[in-house]
mmCIF file with all atom_site columns, C-alpha atoms and ligand atoms in Angstrom:
data_model
loop_
_atom_site.group_PDB
_atom_site.id
_atom_site.type_symbol
_atom_site.label_atom_id
_atom_site.label_alt_id
_atom_site.label_comp_id
_atom_site.label_asym_id
_atom_site.label_entity_id
_atom_site.label_seq_id
_atom_site.pdbx_PDB_ins_code
_atom_site.Cartn_x
_atom_site.Cartn_y
_atom_site.Cartn_z
_atom_site.occupancy
_atom_site.B_iso_or_equiv
_atom_site.pdbx_formal_charge
_atom_site.auth_seq_id
_atom_site.auth_comp_id
_atom_site.auth_asym_id
_atom_site.auth_atom_id
_atom_site.pdbx_PDB_model_num
ATOM   1   C  CA  . UNK Z 1 1   ? -0.308  -0.125  -0.155  1.00 0.00 ? 1   UNK Z CA  1
ATOM   2   C  CA  . UNK Z 1 2   ? 1.218   3.417   -0.781  1.00 0.00 ? 2   UNK Z CA  1
ATOM   3   C  CA  . UNK Z 1 3   ? 0.124   6.429   1.968   1.00 0.00 ? 3   UNK Z CA  1
ATOM   4   C  CA  . UNK Z 1 4   ? -0.436  9.283   -1.151  1.00 0.00 ? 4   UNK Z CA  1
ATOM   5   C  CA  . UNK Z 1 5   ? -1.753  6.525   -3.392  1.00 0.00 ? 5   UNK Z CA  1
ATOM   6   C  CA  . UNK Z 1 6   ? -5.849  7.261   -5.047  1.00 0.00 ? 6   UNK Z CA  1
ATOM   7   C  CA  . UNK Z 1 7   ? -6.020  3.836   -5.216  1.00 0.00 ? 7   UNK Z CA  1
ATOM   8   C  CA  . UNK Z 1 8   ? -4.990  2.853   -1.821  1.00 0.00 ? 8   UNK Z CA  1
ATOM   9   C  CA  . UNK Z 1 9   ? -6.886  5.499   -0.466  1.00 0.00 ? 9   UNK Z CA  1
ATOM   10  C  CA  . UNK Z 1 10  ? -9.924  4.207   -2.138  1.00 0.00 ? 10  UNK Z CA  1
ATOM   11  C  CA  . UNK Z 1 11  ? -9.261  0.191   -1.056  1.00 0.00 ? 11  UNK Z CA  1
ATOM   12  C  CA  . UNK Z 1 12  ? -8.461  1.685   2.468   1.00 0.00 ? 12  UNK Z CA  1
ATOM   13  C  CA  . UNK Z 1 13  ? -11.644 2.988   2.504   1.00 0.00 ? 13  UNK Z CA  1
ATOM   14  C  CA  . UNK Z 1 14  ? -10.177 6.491   2.991   1.00 0.00 ? 14  UNK Z CA  1
ATOM   15  C  CA  . UNK Z 1 15  ? -11.723 8.360   -0.012  1.00 0.00 ? 15  UNK Z CA  1
ATOM   16  C  CA  . UNK Z 1 16  ? -15.240 7.419   -1.093  1.00 0.00 ? 16  UNK Z CA  1
ATOM   17  C  CA  . UNK Z 1 17  ? -15.940 5.098   -4.383  1.00 0.00 ? 17  UNK Z CA  1
ATOM   18  C  CA  . UNK Z 1 18  ? -19.201 3.733   -6.082  1.00 0.00 ? 18  UNK Z CA  1
ATOM   19  C  CA  . UNK Z 1 19  ? -17.821 -0.311  -5.430  1.00 0.00 ? 19  UNK Z CA  1
ATOM   20  C  CA  . UNK Z 1 20  ? -19.048 -2.734  -7.269  1.00 0.00 ? 20  UNK Z CA  1
ATOM   21  C  CA  . UNK Z 1 21  ? -17.535 -5.935  -6.742  1.00 0.00 ? 21  UNK Z CA  1
ATOM   22  C  CA  . UNK Z 1 22  ? -14.455 -7.097  -4.603  1.00 0.00 ? 22  UNK Z CA  1
ATOM   23  C  CA  . UNK Z 1 23  ? -12.400 -9.711  -3.571  1.00 0.00 ? 23  UNK Z CA  1
ATOM   24  C  CA  . UNK Z 1 24  ? -9.329  -11.180 -1.504  1.00 0.00 ? 24  UNK Z CA  1
ATOM   25  C  CA  . UNK Z 1 25  ? -7.377  -9.587  -4.644  1.00 0.00 ? 25  UNK Z CA  1
ATOM   26  C  CA  . UNK Z 1 26  ? -9.489  -7.202  -6.644  1.00 0.00 ? 26  UNK Z CA  1
ATOM   27  C  CA  . UNK Z 1 27  ? -11.500 -4.452  -6.395  1.00 0.00 ? 27  UNK Z CA  1
ATOM   28  C  CA  . UNK Z 1 28  ? -13.650 -2.263  -8.839  1.00 0.00 ? 28  UNK Z CA  1
ATOM   29  C  CA  . UNK Z 1 29  ? -15.037 0.737   -8.779  1.00 0.00 ? 29  UNK Z CA  1
ATOM   30  C  CA  . UNK Z 1 30  ? -17.032 2.938   -11.414 1.00 0.00 ? 30  UNK Z CA  1
ATOM   31  C  CA  . UNK Z 1 31  ? -14.798 5.411   -12.707 1.00 0.00 ? 31  UNK Z CA  1
ATOM   32  C  CA  . UNK Z 1 32  ? -15.790 9.387   -11.603 1.00 0.00 ? 32  UNK Z CA  1
ATOM   33  C  CA  . UNK Z 1 33  ? -15.311 10.957  -15.337 1.00 0.00 ? 33  UNK Z CA  1
ATOM   34  C  CA  . UNK Z 1 34  ? -17.259 8.176   -16.971 1.00 0.00 ? 34  UNK Z CA  1
ATOM   35  C  CA  . UNK Z 1 35  ? -16.666 7.769   -20.724 1.00 0.00 ? 35  UNK Z CA  1
ATOM   36  C  CA  . UNK Z 1 36  ? -19.509 5.075   -21.581 1.00 0.00 ? 36  UNK Z CA  1
ATOM   37  C  CA  . UNK Z 1 37  ? -22.854 4.099   -19.516 1.00 0.00 ? 37  UNK Z CA  1
ATOM   38  C  CA  . UNK Z 1 38  ? -20.751 1.271   -17.813 1.00 0.00 ? 38  UNK Z CA  1
ATOM   39  C  CA  . UNK Z 1 39  ? -16.724 1.874   -17.105 1.00 0.00 ? 39  UNK Z CA  1
ATOM   40  C  CA  . UNK Z 1 40  ? -15.190 0.729   -14.477 1.00 0.00 ? 40  UNK Z CA  1
ATOM   41  C  CA  . UNK Z 1 41  ? -11.817 0.285   -13.292 1.00 0.00 ? 41  UNK Z CA  1
ATOM   42  C  CA  . UNK Z 1 42  ? -10.626 -3.289  -11.987 1.00 0.00 ? 42  UNK Z CA  1
ATOM   43  C  CA  . UNK Z 1 43  ? -7.755  -2.524  -9.350  1.00 0.00 ? 43  UNK Z CA  1
ATOM   44  C  CA  . UNK Z 1 44  ? -5.528  -5.400  -7.679  1.00 0.00 ? 44  UNK Z CA  1
ATOM   45  C  CA  . UNK Z 1 45  ? -5.385  -4.177  -3.632  1.00 0.00 ? 45  UNK Z CA  1
ATOM   46  C  CA  . UNK Z 1 46  ? -1.765  -4.225  -3.981  1.00 0.00 ? 46  UNK Z CA  1
ATOM   47  C  CA  . UNK Z 1 47  ? -0.053  -1.549  -5.098  1.00 0.00 ? 47  UNK Z CA  1
ATOM   48  C  CA  . UNK Z 1 48  ? 1.546   -1.911  -8.474  1.00 0.00 ? 48  UNK Z CA  1
ATOM   49  C  CA  . UNK Z 1 49  ? 1.913   1.232   -10.205 1.00 0.00 ? 49  UNK Z CA  1
ATOM   50  C  CA  . UNK Z 1 50  ? 1.754   0.272   -13.993 1.00 0.00 ? 50  UNK Z CA  1
ATOM   51  C  CA  . UNK Z 1 51  ? 1.889   -2.397  -16.261 1.00 0.00 ? 51  UNK Z CA  1
ATOM   52  C  CA  . UNK Z 1 52  ? 5.362   -1.680  -17.013 1.00 0.00 ? 52  UNK Z CA  1
ATOM   53  C  CA  . UNK Z 1 53  ? 6.031   -2.572  -13.476 1.00 0.00 ? 53  UNK Z CA  1
ATOM   54  C  CA  . UNK Z 1 54  ? 3.933   -5.740  -13.460 1.00 0.00 ? 54  UNK Z CA  1
ATOM   55  C  CA  . UNK Z 1 55  ? 6.012   -8.995  -12.659 1.00 0.00 ? 55  UNK Z CA  1
ATOM   56  C  CA  . UNK Z 1 56  ? 3.121   -11.267 -11.577 1.00 0.00 ? 56  UNK Z CA  1
ATOM   57  C  CA  . UNK Z 1 57  ? 0.603   -12.995 -13.890 1.00 0.00 ? 57  UNK Z CA  1
ATOM   58  C  CA  . UNK Z 1 58  ? -1.808  -14.248 -12.257 1.00 0.00 ? 58  UNK Z CA  1
ATOM   59  C  CA  . UNK Z 1 59  ? -2.239  -10.533 -10.997 1.00 0.00 ? 59  UNK Z CA  1
ATOM   60  C  CA  . UNK Z 1 60  ? -2.702  -9.217  -14.090 1.00 0.00 ? 60  UNK Z CA  1
ATOM   61  C  CA  . UNK Z 1 61  ? -4.694  -12.279 -15.510 1.00 0.00 ? 61  UNK Z CA  1
ATOM   62  C  CA  . UNK Z 1 62  ? -6.708  -11.858 -12.495 1.00 0.00 ? 62  UNK Z CA  1
ATOM   63  C  CA  . UNK Z 1 63  ? -7.828  -8.437  -13.340 1.00 0.00 ? 63  UNK Z CA  1
ATOM   64  C  CA  . UNK Z 1 64  ? -9.363  -9.960  -16.357 1.00 0.00 ? 64  UNK Z CA  1
ATOM   65  C  CA  . UNK Z 1 65  ? -11.129 -12.536 -15.546 1.00 0.00 ? 65  UNK Z CA  1
ATOM   66  C  CA  . UNK Z 1 66  ? -12.979 -9.927  -12.765 1.00 0.00 ? 66  UNK Z CA  1
ATOM   67  C  CA  . UNK Z 1 67  ? -13.852 -7.229  -15.849 1.00 0.00 ? 67  UNK Z CA  1
ATOM   68  C  CA  . UNK Z 1 68  ? -15.239 -10.137 -17.643 1.00 0.00 ? 68  UNK Z CA  1
ATOM   69  C  CA  . UNK Z 1 69  ? -17.292 -11.013 -14.763 1.00 0.00 ? 69  UNK Z CA  1
ATOM   70  C  CA  . UNK Z 1 70  ? -18.435 -7.730  -14.113 1.00 0.00 ? 70  UNK Z CA  1
ATOM   71  C  CA  . UNK Z 1 71  ? -19.084 -7.189  -18.296 1.00 0.00 ? 71  UNK Z CA  1
ATOM   72  C  CA  . UNK Z 1 72  ? -21.326 -10.537 -17.079 1.00 0.00 ? 72  UNK Z CA  1
ATOM   73  C  CA  . UNK Z 1 73  ? -22.869 -8.804  -14.344 1.00 0.00 ? 73  UNK Z CA  1
ATOM   74  C  CA  . UNK Z 1 74  ? -23.673 -5.424  -15.573 1.00 0.00 ? 74  UNK Z CA  1
ATOM   75  C  CA  . UNK Z 1 75  ? -25.448 -6.937  -18.787 1.00 0.00 ? 75  UNK Z CA  1
ATOM   76  C  CA  . UNK Z 1 76  ? -22.783 -5.738  -21.538 1.00 0.00 ? 76  UNK Z CA  1
ATOM   77  C  CA  . UNK Z 1 77  ? -21.055 -9.388  -21.780 1.00 0.00 ? 77  UNK Z CA  1
ATOM   78  C  CA  . UNK Z 1 78  ? -22.855 -10.347 -24.908 1.00 0.00 ? 78  UNK Z CA  1
ATOM   79  C  CA  . UNK Z 1 79  ? -23.537 -6.208  -27.009 1.00 0.00 ? 79  UNK Z CA  1
ATOM   80  C  CA  . UNK Z 1 80  ? -19.497 -6.264  -26.377 1.00 0.00 ? 80  UNK Z CA  1
ATOM   81  C  CA  . UNK Z 1 81  ? -17.452 -4.257  -23.689 1.00 0.00 ? 81  UNK Z CA  1
ATOM   82  C  CA  . UNK Z 1 82  ? -13.611 -2.735  -24.155 1.00 0.00 ? 82  UNK Z CA  1
ATOM   83  C  CA  . UNK Z 1 83  ? -11.078 -3.660  -21.597 1.00 0.00 ? 83  UNK Z CA  1
ATOM   84  C  CA  . UNK Z 1 84  ? -8.287  -1.098  -21.738 1.00 0.00 ? 84  UNK Z CA  1
ATOM   85  C  CA  . UNK Z 1 85  ? -4.391  -0.740  -19.823 1.00 0.00 ? 85  UNK Z CA  1
ATOM   86  C  CA  . UNK Z 1 86  ? -3.312  2.497   -19.742 1.00 0.00 ? 86  UNK Z CA  1
ATOM   87  C  CA  . UNK Z 1 87  ? 0.309   2.332   -19.593 1.00 0.00 ? 87  UNK Z CA  1
ATOM   88  C  CA  . UNK Z 1 88  ? 2.713   5.638   -19.029 1.00 0.00 ? 88  UNK Z CA  1
ATOM   89  C  CA  . UNK Z 1 89  ? 2.325   8.900   -21.061 1.00 0.00 ? 89  UNK Z CA  1
ATOM   90  C  CA  . UNK Z 1 90  ? 1.764   8.615   -24.165 1.00 0.00 ? 90  UNK Z CA  1
ATOM   91  C  CA  . UNK Z 1 91  ? -1.235  6.458   -23.206 1.00 0.00 ? 91  UNK Z CA  1
ATOM   92  C  CA  . UNK Z 1 92  ? -2.358  9.430   -21.114 1.00 0.00 ? 92  UNK Z CA  1
ATOM   93  C  CA  . UNK Z 1 93  ? -2.089  7.251   -17.485 1.00 0.00 ? 93  UNK Z CA  1
ATOM   94  C  CA  . UNK Z 1 94  ? -2.837  9.702   -14.679 1.00 0.00 ? 94  UNK Z CA  1
ATOM   95  C  CA  . UNK Z 1 95  ? -3.338  7.253   -11.185 1.00 0.00 ? 95  UNK Z CA  1
ATOM   96  C  CA  . UNK Z 1 96  ? 0.114   5.166   -11.206 1.00 0.00 ? 96  UNK Z CA  1
ATOM   97  C  CA  . UNK Z 1 97  ? -1.758  2.435   -9.365  1.00 0.00 ? 97  UNK Z CA  1
ATOM   98  C  CA  . UNK Z 1 98  ? -2.545  -0.178  -11.758 1.00 0.00 ? 98  UNK Z CA  1
ATOM   99  C  CA  . UNK Z 1 99  ? -5.652  -0.212  -13.188 1.00 0.00 ? 99  UNK Z CA  1
ATOM   100 C  CA  . UNK Z 1 100 ? -7.620  -2.412  -16.027 1.00 0.00 ? 100 UNK Z CA  1
ATOM   101 C  CA  . UNK Z 1 101 ? -10.601 0.053   -17.621 1.00 0.00 ? 101 UNK Z CA  1
ATOM   102 C  CA  . UNK Z 1 102 ? -13.941 -2.102  -18.173 1.00 0.00 ? 102 UNK Z CA  1
ATOM   103 C  CA  . UNK Z 1 103 ? -16.001 0.240   -21.207 1.00 0.00 ? 103 UNK Z CA  1
ATOM   104 C  CA  . UNK Z 1 104 ? -19.792 -0.572  -22.438 1.00 0.00 ? 104 UNK Z CA  1
ATOM   105 C  CA  . UNK Z 1 105 ? -23.059 -0.097  -23.158 1.00 0.00 ? 105 UNK Z CA  1
ATOM   106 C  CA  . UNK Z 1 106 ? -22.865 1.522   -26.007 1.00 0.00 ? 106 UNK Z CA  1
ATOM   107 C  CA  . UNK Z 1 107 ? -20.475 1.165   -29.590 1.00 0.00 ? 107 UNK Z CA  1
ATOM   108 C  CA  . UNK Z 1 108 ? -16.849 2.268   -28.915 1.00 0.00 ? 108 UNK Z CA  1
ATOM   109 C  CA  . UNK Z 1 109 ? -14.827 3.376   -31.922 1.00 0.00 ? 109 UNK Z CA  1
ATOM   110 C  CA  . UNK Z 1 110 ? -11.747 2.337   -33.257 1.00 0.00 ? 110 UNK Z CA  1
ATOM   111 C  CA  . UNK Z 1 111 ? -8.713  3.349   -33.279 1.00 0.00 ? 111 UNK Z CA  1
ATOM   112 C  CA  . UNK Z 1 112 ? -8.986  4.855   -29.983 1.00 0.00 ? 112 UNK Z CA  1
ATOM   113 C  CA  . UNK Z 1 113 ? -7.538  8.812   -29.821 1.00 0.00 ? 113 UNK Z CA  1
HETATM 114 P  P1  . 5GP Y 2 .   ? -5.809  6.282   -16.120 1.00 0.00 ? 1   5GP Y P1  1
HETATM 115 O  O1  . 5GP Y 2 .   ? -6.364  8.134   -16.976 1.00 0.00 ? 1   5GP Y O1  1
HETATM 116 O  O2  . 5GP Y 2 .   ? -4.847  6.629   -15.238 1.00 0.00 ? 1   5GP Y O2  1
HETATM 117 O  O3  . 5GP Y 2 .   ? -6.498  5.071   -17.204 1.00 0.00 ? 1   5GP Y O3  1
HETATM 118 O  O4  . 5GP Y 2 .   ? -7.044  6.418   -15.662 1.00 0.00 ? 1   5GP Y O4  1
HETATM 119 C  C1  . 5GP Y 2 .   ? -7.711  6.688   -14.183 1.00 0.00 ? 1   5GP Y C1  1
HETATM 120 C  C2  . 5GP Y 2 .   ? -8.710  6.681   -14.260 1.00 0.00 ? 1   5GP Y C2  1
HETATM 121 O  O5  . 5GP Y 2 .   ? -9.425  7.241   -13.045 1.00 0.00 ? 1   5GP Y O5  1
HETATM 122 C  C3  . 5GP Y 2 .   ? -9.865  7.917   -14.828 1.00 0.00 ? 1   5GP Y C3  1
HETATM 123 O  O6  . 5GP Y 2 .   ? -10.155 7.611   -15.799 1.00 0.00 ? 1   5GP Y O6  1
HETATM 124 C  C4  . 5GP Y 2 .   ? -10.673 8.957   -13.896 1.00 0.00 ? 1   5GP Y C4  1
HETATM 125 O  O7  . 5GP Y 2 .   ? -11.648 9.589   -14.112 1.00 0.00 ? 1   5GP Y O7  1
HETATM 126 C  C5  . 5GP Y 2 .   ? -10.725 7.798   -12.775 1.00 0.00 ? 1   5GP Y C5  1
HETATM 127 N  N1  . 5GP Y 2 .   ? -10.470 8.706   -11.668 1.00 0.00 ? 1   5GP Y N1  1
HETATM 128 C  C6  . 5GP Y 2 .   ? -9.469  9.647   -11.136 1.00 0.00 ? 1   5GP Y C6  1
HETATM 129 N  N2  . 5GP Y 2 .   ? -9.829  10.309  -9.663  1.00 0.00 ? 1   5GP Y N2  1
HETATM 130 C  C7  . 5GP Y 2 .   ? -10.668 9.161   -9.571  1.00 0.00 ? 1   5GP Y C7  1
HETATM 131 C  C8  . 5GP Y 2 .   ? -11.225 9.181   -7.737  1.00 0.00 ? 1   5GP Y C8  1
HETATM 132 O  O8  . 5GP Y 2 .   ? -11.454 9.894   -6.971  1.00 0.00 ? 1   5GP Y O8  1
HETATM 133 N  N3  . 5GP Y 2 .   ? -12.618 8.501   -8.475  1.00 0.00 ? 1   5GP Y N3  1
HETATM 134 C  C9  . 5GP Y 2 .   ? -13.023 7.491   -9.493  1.00 0.00 ? 1   5GP Y C9  1
HETATM 135 N  N4  . 5GP Y 2 .   ? -13.847 6.397   -8.477  1.00 0.00 ? 1   5GP Y N4  1
HETATM 136 N  N5  . 5GP Y 2 .   ? -12.285 7.827   -9.943  1.00 0.00 ? 1   5GP Y N5  1
HETATM 137 C  C10 . 5GP Y 2 .   ? -10.911 8.414   -10.929 1.00 0.00 ? 1   5GP Y C10 1
HETATM 138 ZN ZN1 . ZN  Y 3 .   ? -1.912  2.666   -5.029  1.00 0.00 ? 2   ZN  Y ZN1 1
#
């Protein structure tokens, strides 16, 4: 846990968030600036700064399967959804605690901006 990390603070319940699901390893909450009708961030409880710093395949893989399960419970699995890791500056990463964006509920353009 990093003392001053926004997502660590959400995990510690120091900052409120609309938490939709959690287990022993992951927590998922709605993005405060949603870019789609469903926009959820799936986050490991462990502080990992970005995909570039990740070394634990299971930790990364759990995020993807957690998002897939959430897509089913949110009712967007059949219509489709996108999962995105933004990594470092060119991708626009702003919070340096690994998170997987789950976006859906509308047709998503490709390529992304
Ligand atoms: P990034 O740009 O790093 O891939 O994504 C960070 C995401 O965190 C952004 O989509 C942003 O809207 C979201 N975010 C930033 N601050 C907060 C917050 O305090 N609460 C929640 N729920 N989401 C946040
Ligand atoms: Zn953190």
